[in-house]
CSV table of C-alpha atoms in Angstrom, one decimal:
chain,number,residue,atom,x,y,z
A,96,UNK,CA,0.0,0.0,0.0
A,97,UNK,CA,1.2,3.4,-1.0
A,98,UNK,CA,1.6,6.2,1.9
A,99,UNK,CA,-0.8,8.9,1.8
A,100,UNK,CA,1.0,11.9,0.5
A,101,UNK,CA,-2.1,13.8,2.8
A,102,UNK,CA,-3.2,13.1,5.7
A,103,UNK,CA,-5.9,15.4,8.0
A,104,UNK,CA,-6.7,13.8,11.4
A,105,UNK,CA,-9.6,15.5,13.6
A,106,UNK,CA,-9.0,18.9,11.9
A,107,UNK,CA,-11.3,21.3,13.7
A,108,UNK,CA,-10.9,25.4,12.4
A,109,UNK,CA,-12.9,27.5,14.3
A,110,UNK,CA,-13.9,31.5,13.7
A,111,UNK,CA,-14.4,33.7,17.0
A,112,UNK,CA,-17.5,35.9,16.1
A,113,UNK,CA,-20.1,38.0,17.8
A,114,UNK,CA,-22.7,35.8,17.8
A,115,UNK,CA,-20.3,33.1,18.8
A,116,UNK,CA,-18.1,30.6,18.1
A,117,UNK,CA,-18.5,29.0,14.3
A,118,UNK,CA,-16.8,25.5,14.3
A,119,UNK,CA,-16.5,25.7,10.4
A,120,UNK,CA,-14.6,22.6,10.3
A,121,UNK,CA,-15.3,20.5,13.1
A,122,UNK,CA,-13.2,17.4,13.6
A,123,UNK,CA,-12.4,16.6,9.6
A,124,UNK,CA,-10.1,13.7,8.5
A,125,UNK,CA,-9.2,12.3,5.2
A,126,UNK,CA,-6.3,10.6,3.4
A,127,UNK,CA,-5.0,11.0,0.0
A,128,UNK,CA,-2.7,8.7,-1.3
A,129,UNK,CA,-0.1,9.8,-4.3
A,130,UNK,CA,-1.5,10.2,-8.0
A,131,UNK,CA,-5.1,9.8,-6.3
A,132,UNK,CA,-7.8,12.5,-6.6
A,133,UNK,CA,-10.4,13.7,-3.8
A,134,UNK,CA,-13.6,15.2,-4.9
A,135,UNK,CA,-14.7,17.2,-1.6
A,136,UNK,CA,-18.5,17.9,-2.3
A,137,UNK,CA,-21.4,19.7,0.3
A,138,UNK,CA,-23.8,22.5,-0.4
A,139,UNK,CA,-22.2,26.2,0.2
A,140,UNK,CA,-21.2,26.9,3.5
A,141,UNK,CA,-20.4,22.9,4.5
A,142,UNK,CA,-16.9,23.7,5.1
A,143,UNK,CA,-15.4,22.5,1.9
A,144,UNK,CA,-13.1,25.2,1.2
A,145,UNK,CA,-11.9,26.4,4.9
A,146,UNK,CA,-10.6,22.8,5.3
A,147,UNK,CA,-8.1,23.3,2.5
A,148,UNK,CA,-7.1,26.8,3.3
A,149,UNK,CA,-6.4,25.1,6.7
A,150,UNK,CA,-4.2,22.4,5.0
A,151,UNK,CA,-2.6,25.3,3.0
A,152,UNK,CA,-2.2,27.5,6.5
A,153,UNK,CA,-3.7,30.4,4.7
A,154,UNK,CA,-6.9,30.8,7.6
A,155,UNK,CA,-7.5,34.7,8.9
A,156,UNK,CA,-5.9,34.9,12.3
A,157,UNK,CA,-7.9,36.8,14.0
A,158,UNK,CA,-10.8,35.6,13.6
A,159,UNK,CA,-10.2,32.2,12.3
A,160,UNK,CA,-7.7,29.9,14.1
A,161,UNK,CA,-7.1,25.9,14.0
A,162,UNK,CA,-8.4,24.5,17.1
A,163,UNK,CA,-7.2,21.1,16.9
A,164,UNK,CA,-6.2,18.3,14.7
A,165,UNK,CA,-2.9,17.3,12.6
A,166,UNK,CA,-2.4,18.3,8.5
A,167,UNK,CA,0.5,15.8,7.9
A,168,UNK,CA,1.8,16.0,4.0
A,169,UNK,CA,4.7,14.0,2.9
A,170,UNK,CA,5.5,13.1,6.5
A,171,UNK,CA,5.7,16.7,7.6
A,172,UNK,CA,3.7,18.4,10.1
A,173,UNK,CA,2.0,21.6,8.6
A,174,UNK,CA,0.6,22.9,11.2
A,175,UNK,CA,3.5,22.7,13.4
A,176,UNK,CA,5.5,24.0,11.2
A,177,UNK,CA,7.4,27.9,11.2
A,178,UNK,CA,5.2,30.3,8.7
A,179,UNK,CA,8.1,30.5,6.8
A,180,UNK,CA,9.1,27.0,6.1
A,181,UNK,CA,5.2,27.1,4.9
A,182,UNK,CA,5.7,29.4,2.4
A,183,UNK,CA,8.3,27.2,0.6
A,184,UNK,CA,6.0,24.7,0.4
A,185,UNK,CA,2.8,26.6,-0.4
A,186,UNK,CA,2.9,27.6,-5.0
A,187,UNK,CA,5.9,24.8,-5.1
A,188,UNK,CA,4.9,21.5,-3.3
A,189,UNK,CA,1.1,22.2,-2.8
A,190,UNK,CA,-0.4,24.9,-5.0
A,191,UNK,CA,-4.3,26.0,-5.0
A,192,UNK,CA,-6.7,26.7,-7.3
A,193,UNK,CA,-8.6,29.4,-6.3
A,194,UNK,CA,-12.6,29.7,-6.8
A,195,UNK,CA,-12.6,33.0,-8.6
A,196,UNK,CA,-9.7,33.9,-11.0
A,197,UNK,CA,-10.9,37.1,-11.7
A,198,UNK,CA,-10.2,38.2,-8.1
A,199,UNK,CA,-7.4,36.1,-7.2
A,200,UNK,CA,-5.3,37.4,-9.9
A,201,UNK,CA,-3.5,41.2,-9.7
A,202,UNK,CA,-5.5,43.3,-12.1
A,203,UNK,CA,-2.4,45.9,-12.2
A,204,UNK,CA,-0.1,43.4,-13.5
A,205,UNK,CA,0.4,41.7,-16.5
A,206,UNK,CA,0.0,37.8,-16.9
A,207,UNK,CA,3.9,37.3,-17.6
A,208,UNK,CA,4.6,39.2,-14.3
A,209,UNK,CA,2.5,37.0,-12.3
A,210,UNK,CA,3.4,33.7,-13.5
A,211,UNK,CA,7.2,34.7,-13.5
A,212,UNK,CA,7.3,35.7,-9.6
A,213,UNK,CA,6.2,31.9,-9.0
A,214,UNK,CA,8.9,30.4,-10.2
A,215,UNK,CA,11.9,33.1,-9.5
A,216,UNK,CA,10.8,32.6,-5.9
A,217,UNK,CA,10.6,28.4,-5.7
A,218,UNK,CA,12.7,27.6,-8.4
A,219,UNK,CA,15.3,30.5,-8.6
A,220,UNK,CA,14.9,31.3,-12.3
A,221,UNK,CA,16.2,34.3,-14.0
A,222,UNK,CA,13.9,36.9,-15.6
A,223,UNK,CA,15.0,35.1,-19.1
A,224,UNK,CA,14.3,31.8,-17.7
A,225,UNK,CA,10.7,32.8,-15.7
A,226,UNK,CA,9.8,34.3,-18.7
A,227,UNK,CA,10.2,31.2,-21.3
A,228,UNK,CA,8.5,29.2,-18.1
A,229,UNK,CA,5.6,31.1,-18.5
A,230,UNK,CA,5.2,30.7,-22.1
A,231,UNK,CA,5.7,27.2,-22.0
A,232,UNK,CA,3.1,26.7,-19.1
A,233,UNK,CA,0.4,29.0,-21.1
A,234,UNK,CA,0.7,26.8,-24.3
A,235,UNK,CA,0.4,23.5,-21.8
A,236,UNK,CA,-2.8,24.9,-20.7
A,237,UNK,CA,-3.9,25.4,-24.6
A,238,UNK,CA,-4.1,29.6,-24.6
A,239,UNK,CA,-3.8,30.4,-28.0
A,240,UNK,CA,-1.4,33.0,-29.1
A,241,UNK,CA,0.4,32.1,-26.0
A,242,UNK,CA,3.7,34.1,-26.9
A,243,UNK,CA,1.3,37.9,-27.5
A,244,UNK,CA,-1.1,37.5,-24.3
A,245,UNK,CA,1.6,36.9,-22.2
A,246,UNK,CA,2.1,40.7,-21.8
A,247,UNK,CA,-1.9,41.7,-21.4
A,248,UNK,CA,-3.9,41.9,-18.3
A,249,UNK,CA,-6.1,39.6,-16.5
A,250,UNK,CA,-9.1,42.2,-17.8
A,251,UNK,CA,-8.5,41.4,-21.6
A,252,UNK,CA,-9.0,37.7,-20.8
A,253,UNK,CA,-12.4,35.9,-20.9
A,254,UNK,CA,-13.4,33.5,-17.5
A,255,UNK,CA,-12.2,30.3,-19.2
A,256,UNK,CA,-8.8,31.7,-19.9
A,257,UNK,CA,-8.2,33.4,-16.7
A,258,UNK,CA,-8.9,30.1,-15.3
A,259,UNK,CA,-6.3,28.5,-17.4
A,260,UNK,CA,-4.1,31.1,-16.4
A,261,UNK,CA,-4.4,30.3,-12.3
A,262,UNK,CA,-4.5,26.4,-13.4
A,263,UNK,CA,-0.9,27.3,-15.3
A,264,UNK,CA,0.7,29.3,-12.3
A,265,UNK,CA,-0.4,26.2,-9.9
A,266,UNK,CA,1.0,23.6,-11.7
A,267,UNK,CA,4.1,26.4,-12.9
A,268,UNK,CA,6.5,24.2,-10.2
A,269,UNK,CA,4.8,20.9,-10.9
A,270,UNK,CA,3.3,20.4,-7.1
A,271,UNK,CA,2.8,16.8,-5.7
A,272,UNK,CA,-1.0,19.0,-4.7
A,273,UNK,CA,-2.9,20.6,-6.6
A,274,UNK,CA,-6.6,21.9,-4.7
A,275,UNK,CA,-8.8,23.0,-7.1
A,276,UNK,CA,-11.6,25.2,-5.0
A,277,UNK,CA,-14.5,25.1,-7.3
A,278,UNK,CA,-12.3,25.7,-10.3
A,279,UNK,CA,-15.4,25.6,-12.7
A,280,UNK,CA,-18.1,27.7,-10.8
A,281,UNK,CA,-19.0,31.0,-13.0
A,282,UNK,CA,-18.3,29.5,-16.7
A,283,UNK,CA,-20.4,28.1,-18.9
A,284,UNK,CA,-20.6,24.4,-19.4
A,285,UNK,CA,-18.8,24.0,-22.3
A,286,UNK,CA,-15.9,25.8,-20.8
A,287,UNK,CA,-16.6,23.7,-17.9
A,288,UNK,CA,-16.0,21.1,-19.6
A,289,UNK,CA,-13.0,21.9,-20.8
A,290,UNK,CA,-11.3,23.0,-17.9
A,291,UNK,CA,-12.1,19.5,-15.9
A,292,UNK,CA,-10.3,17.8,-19.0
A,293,UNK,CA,-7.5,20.0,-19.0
A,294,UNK,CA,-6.8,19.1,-15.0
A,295,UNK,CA,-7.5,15.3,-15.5
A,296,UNK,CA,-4.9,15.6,-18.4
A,297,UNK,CA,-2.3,17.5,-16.5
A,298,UNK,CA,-2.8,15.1,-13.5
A,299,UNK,CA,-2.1,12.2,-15.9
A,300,UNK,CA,1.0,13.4,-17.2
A,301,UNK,CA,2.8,15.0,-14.0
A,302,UNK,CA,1.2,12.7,-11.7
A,303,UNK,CA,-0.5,15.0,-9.1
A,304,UNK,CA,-2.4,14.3,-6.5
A,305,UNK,CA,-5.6,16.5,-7.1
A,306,UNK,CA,-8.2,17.3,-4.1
A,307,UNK,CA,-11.1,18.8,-6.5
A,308,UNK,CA,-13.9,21.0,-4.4
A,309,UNK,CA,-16.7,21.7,-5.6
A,310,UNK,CA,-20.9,21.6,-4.7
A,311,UNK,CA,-22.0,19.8,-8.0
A,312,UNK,CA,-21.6,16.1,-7.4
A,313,UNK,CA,-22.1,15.4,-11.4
A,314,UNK,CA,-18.7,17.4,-11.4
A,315,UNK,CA,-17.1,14.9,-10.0
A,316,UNK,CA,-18.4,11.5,-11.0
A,317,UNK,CA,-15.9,11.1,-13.7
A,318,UNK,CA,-13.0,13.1,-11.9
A,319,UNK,CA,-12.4,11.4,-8.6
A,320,UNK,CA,-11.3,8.1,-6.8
A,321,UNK,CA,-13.1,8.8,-3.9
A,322,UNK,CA,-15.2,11.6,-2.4
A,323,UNK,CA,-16.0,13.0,0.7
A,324,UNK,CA,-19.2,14.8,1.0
A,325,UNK,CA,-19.6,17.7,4.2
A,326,UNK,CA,-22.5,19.3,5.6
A,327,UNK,CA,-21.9,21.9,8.9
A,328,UNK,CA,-18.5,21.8,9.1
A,329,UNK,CA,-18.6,17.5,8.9
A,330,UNK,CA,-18.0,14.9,7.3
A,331,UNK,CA,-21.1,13.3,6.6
A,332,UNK,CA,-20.4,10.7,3.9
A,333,UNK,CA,-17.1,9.3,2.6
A,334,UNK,CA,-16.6,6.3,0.5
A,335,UNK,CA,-15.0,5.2,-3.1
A,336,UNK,CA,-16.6,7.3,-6.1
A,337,UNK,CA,-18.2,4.7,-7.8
A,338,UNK,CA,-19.9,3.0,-4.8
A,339,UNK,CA,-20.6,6.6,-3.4
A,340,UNK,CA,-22.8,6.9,-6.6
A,341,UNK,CA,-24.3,3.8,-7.1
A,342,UNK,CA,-24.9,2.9,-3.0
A,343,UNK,CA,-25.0,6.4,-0.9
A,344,UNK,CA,-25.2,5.5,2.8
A,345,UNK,CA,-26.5,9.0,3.9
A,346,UNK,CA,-29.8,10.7,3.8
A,347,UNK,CA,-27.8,14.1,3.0
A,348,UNK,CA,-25.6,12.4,0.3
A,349,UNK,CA,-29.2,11.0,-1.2
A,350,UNK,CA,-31.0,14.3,-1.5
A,351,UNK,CA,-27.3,15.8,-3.2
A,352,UNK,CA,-27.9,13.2,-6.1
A,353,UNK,CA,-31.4,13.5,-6.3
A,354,UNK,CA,-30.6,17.5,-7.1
A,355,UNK,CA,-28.7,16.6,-9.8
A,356,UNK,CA,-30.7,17.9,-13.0
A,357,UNK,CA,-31.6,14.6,-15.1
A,358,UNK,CA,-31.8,14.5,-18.7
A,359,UNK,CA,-34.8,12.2,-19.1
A,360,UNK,CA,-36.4,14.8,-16.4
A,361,UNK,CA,-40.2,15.2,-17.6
A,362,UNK,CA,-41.3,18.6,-18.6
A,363,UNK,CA,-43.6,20.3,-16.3
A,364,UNK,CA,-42.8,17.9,-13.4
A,365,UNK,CA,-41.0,20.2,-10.5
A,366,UNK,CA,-37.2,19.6,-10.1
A,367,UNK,CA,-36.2,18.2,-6.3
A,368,UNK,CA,-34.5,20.1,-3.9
A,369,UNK,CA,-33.6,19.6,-0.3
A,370,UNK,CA,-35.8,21.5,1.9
A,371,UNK,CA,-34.9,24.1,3.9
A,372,UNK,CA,-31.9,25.7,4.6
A,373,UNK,CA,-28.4,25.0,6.4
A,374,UNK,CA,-28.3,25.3,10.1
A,375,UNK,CA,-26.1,27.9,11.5
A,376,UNK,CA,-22.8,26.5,12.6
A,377,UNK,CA,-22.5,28.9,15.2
A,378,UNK,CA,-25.9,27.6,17.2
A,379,UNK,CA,-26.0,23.9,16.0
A,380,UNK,CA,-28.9,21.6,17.5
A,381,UNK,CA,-27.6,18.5,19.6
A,382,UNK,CA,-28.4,16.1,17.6
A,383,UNK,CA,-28.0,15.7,13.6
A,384,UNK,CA,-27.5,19.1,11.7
A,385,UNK,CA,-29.4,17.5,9.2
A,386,UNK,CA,-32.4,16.2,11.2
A,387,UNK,CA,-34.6,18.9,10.5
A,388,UNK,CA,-34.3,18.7,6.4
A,389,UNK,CA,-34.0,14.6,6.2
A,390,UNK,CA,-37.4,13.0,5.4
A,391,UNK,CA,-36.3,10.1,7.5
A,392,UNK,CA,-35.4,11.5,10.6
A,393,UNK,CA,-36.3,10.5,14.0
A,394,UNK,CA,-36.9,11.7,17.6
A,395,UNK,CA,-33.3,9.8,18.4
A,396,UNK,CA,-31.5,12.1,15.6
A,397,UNK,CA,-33.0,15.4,16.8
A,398,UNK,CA,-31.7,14.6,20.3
A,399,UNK,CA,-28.1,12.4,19.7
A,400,UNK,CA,-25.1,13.5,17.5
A,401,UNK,CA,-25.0,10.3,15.2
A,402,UNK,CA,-22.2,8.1,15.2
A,403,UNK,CA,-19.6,7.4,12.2
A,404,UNK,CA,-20.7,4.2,11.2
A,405,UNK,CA,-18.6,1.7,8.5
A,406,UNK,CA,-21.0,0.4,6.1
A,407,UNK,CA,-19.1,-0.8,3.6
A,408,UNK,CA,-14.9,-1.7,3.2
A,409,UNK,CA,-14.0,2.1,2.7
A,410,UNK,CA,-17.1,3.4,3.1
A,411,UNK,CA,-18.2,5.9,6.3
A,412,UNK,CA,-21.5,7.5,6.9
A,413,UNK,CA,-22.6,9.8,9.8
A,414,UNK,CA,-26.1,8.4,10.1
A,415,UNK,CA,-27.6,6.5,13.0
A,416,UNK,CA,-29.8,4.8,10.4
A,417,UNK,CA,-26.4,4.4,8.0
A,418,UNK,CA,-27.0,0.8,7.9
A,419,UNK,CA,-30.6,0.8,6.6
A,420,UNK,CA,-29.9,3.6,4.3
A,421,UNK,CA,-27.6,2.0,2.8
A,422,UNK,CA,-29.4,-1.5,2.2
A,423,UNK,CA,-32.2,0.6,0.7
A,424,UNK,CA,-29.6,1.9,-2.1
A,425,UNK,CA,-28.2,-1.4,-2.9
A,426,UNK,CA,-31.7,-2.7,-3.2
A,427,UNK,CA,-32.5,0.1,-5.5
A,428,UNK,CA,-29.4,-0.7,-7.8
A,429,UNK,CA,-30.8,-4.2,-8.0
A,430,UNK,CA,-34.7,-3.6,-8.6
């Protein structure tokens, strides 16, 4: 068995508001081995993307702060390590994906200046040698013209391409990571398309572990090895992709697939959606945060956290009904 190139143990990142305390990621862990990739999938506001800023040490402090928990990658101890023996990691061993390009990128500078700076810092280029980098790494990311755009600004480039450009500047020192945080959210689907292609490609050929966030689990189903799915700050389902789809052992994970829009959907009959909202994680309830949407819940879920129950070899559910949820998927695979 290959060691995991990730590994987060009972992560727990907690922000210190006025109304409280919000346990946005409350006692997380997942392995990733090398060459593997993680789909992370929830509704907005599960906790998805705080848990990888966490890994990457890039949470607020003040407000936000991690509470508790280990983020071990390649045998080393993030979160115990100096801020800057972090930064040589963070853009050249594990590099991010940020939701929205448009904002992560500097609209004052030009694309060959912010691609260069990566790898004059991690890799010690020259200007010459930075320079030729970045051309090379737009082309590998298929931006035509590669050579002219180098020299414009973020502004004179549509969505896709912006996103190509923060897909080439992650993978600019060919990280053993790569998080993609909803790298597809905002384009159209043909250009989402693309862009999931492009990352399965590069993955293939550099062999990077990828940990791909997003809250569309039809994004995923032909992206990932496995997937974790998180509702208030948990982890609420975590199993193998293919069984994840085919035998879902949580109520929550259930109602995520039964959102997904279906082509042979009949006109005029009302799309599903899960009811109601997310709880606030600053005022949970005491039992399961999902007791009050779940169409199966019971009196012993409103009043007991629910335990993290194996169903299957590889497969974890937090349901106190995981079992039965997850005999009533396989028997629906079979009828």
């Amino acid at each position: 068995m290959t060691d995991p190139i990730l590994k987060v143990d009972g992560l727990k990142t907690y922000f210190r508001t006025e109304d409280g305390v919000v346990k946005a990621v409350d006692d997380v862990s997942f392995e990733l081995k090398k060459g593997e990739t993680l789909g992370i999938v929830g509704e907005s506001g599960s906790g998805k993307s705080v848990t990888n800023l966490s890994v990457m040490r890039l949470i607020q402090t003040p407000p936000g702060e991690i509470a508790g928990g280990s983020v071990t990658f390649d045998g080393i101890d993030v979160l115990a390590l100096p801020i800057d023996e972090v930064r040589k990691i963070r853009g050249k061993r594990i590099a991010m994906i940020f939701q929205d390009p448009m904002t992560s990128l500097n609209p004052f500078l030009k694309i060959s200046k912010q691609l260069m700076e990566v790898t004059q810092l991690h890799l010690g280029h020259t200007k010459t040698q930075a320079r030729e980098h970045a051309l090379k790494m737009l082309q590998l990311v298929g931006i035509p013209d590669a050579e002219h755009r180098l020299d414009e600004y973020p502004h004179e480039f549509s969505g896709g391409m912006r996103q190509r450009v923060m897909i080439a500047m992650a993978l600019s020192c060919e990280p053993e990571l790569l998080i993609a945080d909803e790298p597809t959210t905002a384009l159209d689907v043909t250009i989402q398309a693309q862009i999931l292609e492009l990352i399965k490609d590069l993955k293939s050929r550099m062999g990077t572990s990828v940990i791909l966030i997003t809250h569309d689990l039809g994004v995923v189903a032909g992206m990932t090895d496995k997937i974790i799915v998180m509702y208030a700050g948990k982890v609420f389902e975590q199993a193998p992709t293919k069984e994840l789809f085919s035998r879902p052992a949580n109520p929550y994970t259930k109602g995520l697939l039964r959102s997904v829009p279906d082509p042979a959907h009949v006109q005029g009959k009302e799309l599903y959606q899960i009811p109601g909202l997310p709880p606030d994680v600053a005022n949970l309830p005491a039992g399961c945060p999902f007791a009050e949407r779940c169409d199966r819940a019971e009196d012993i879920c409103r009043r007991e956290f629910p335990p993290f129950v194996e169903v299957a070899a590889g497969h974890h559910s937090l349901c106190h009904f995981a079992e039965r949820v997850y005999e009533q998927s396989k028997s629906e695979v079979n009828s």
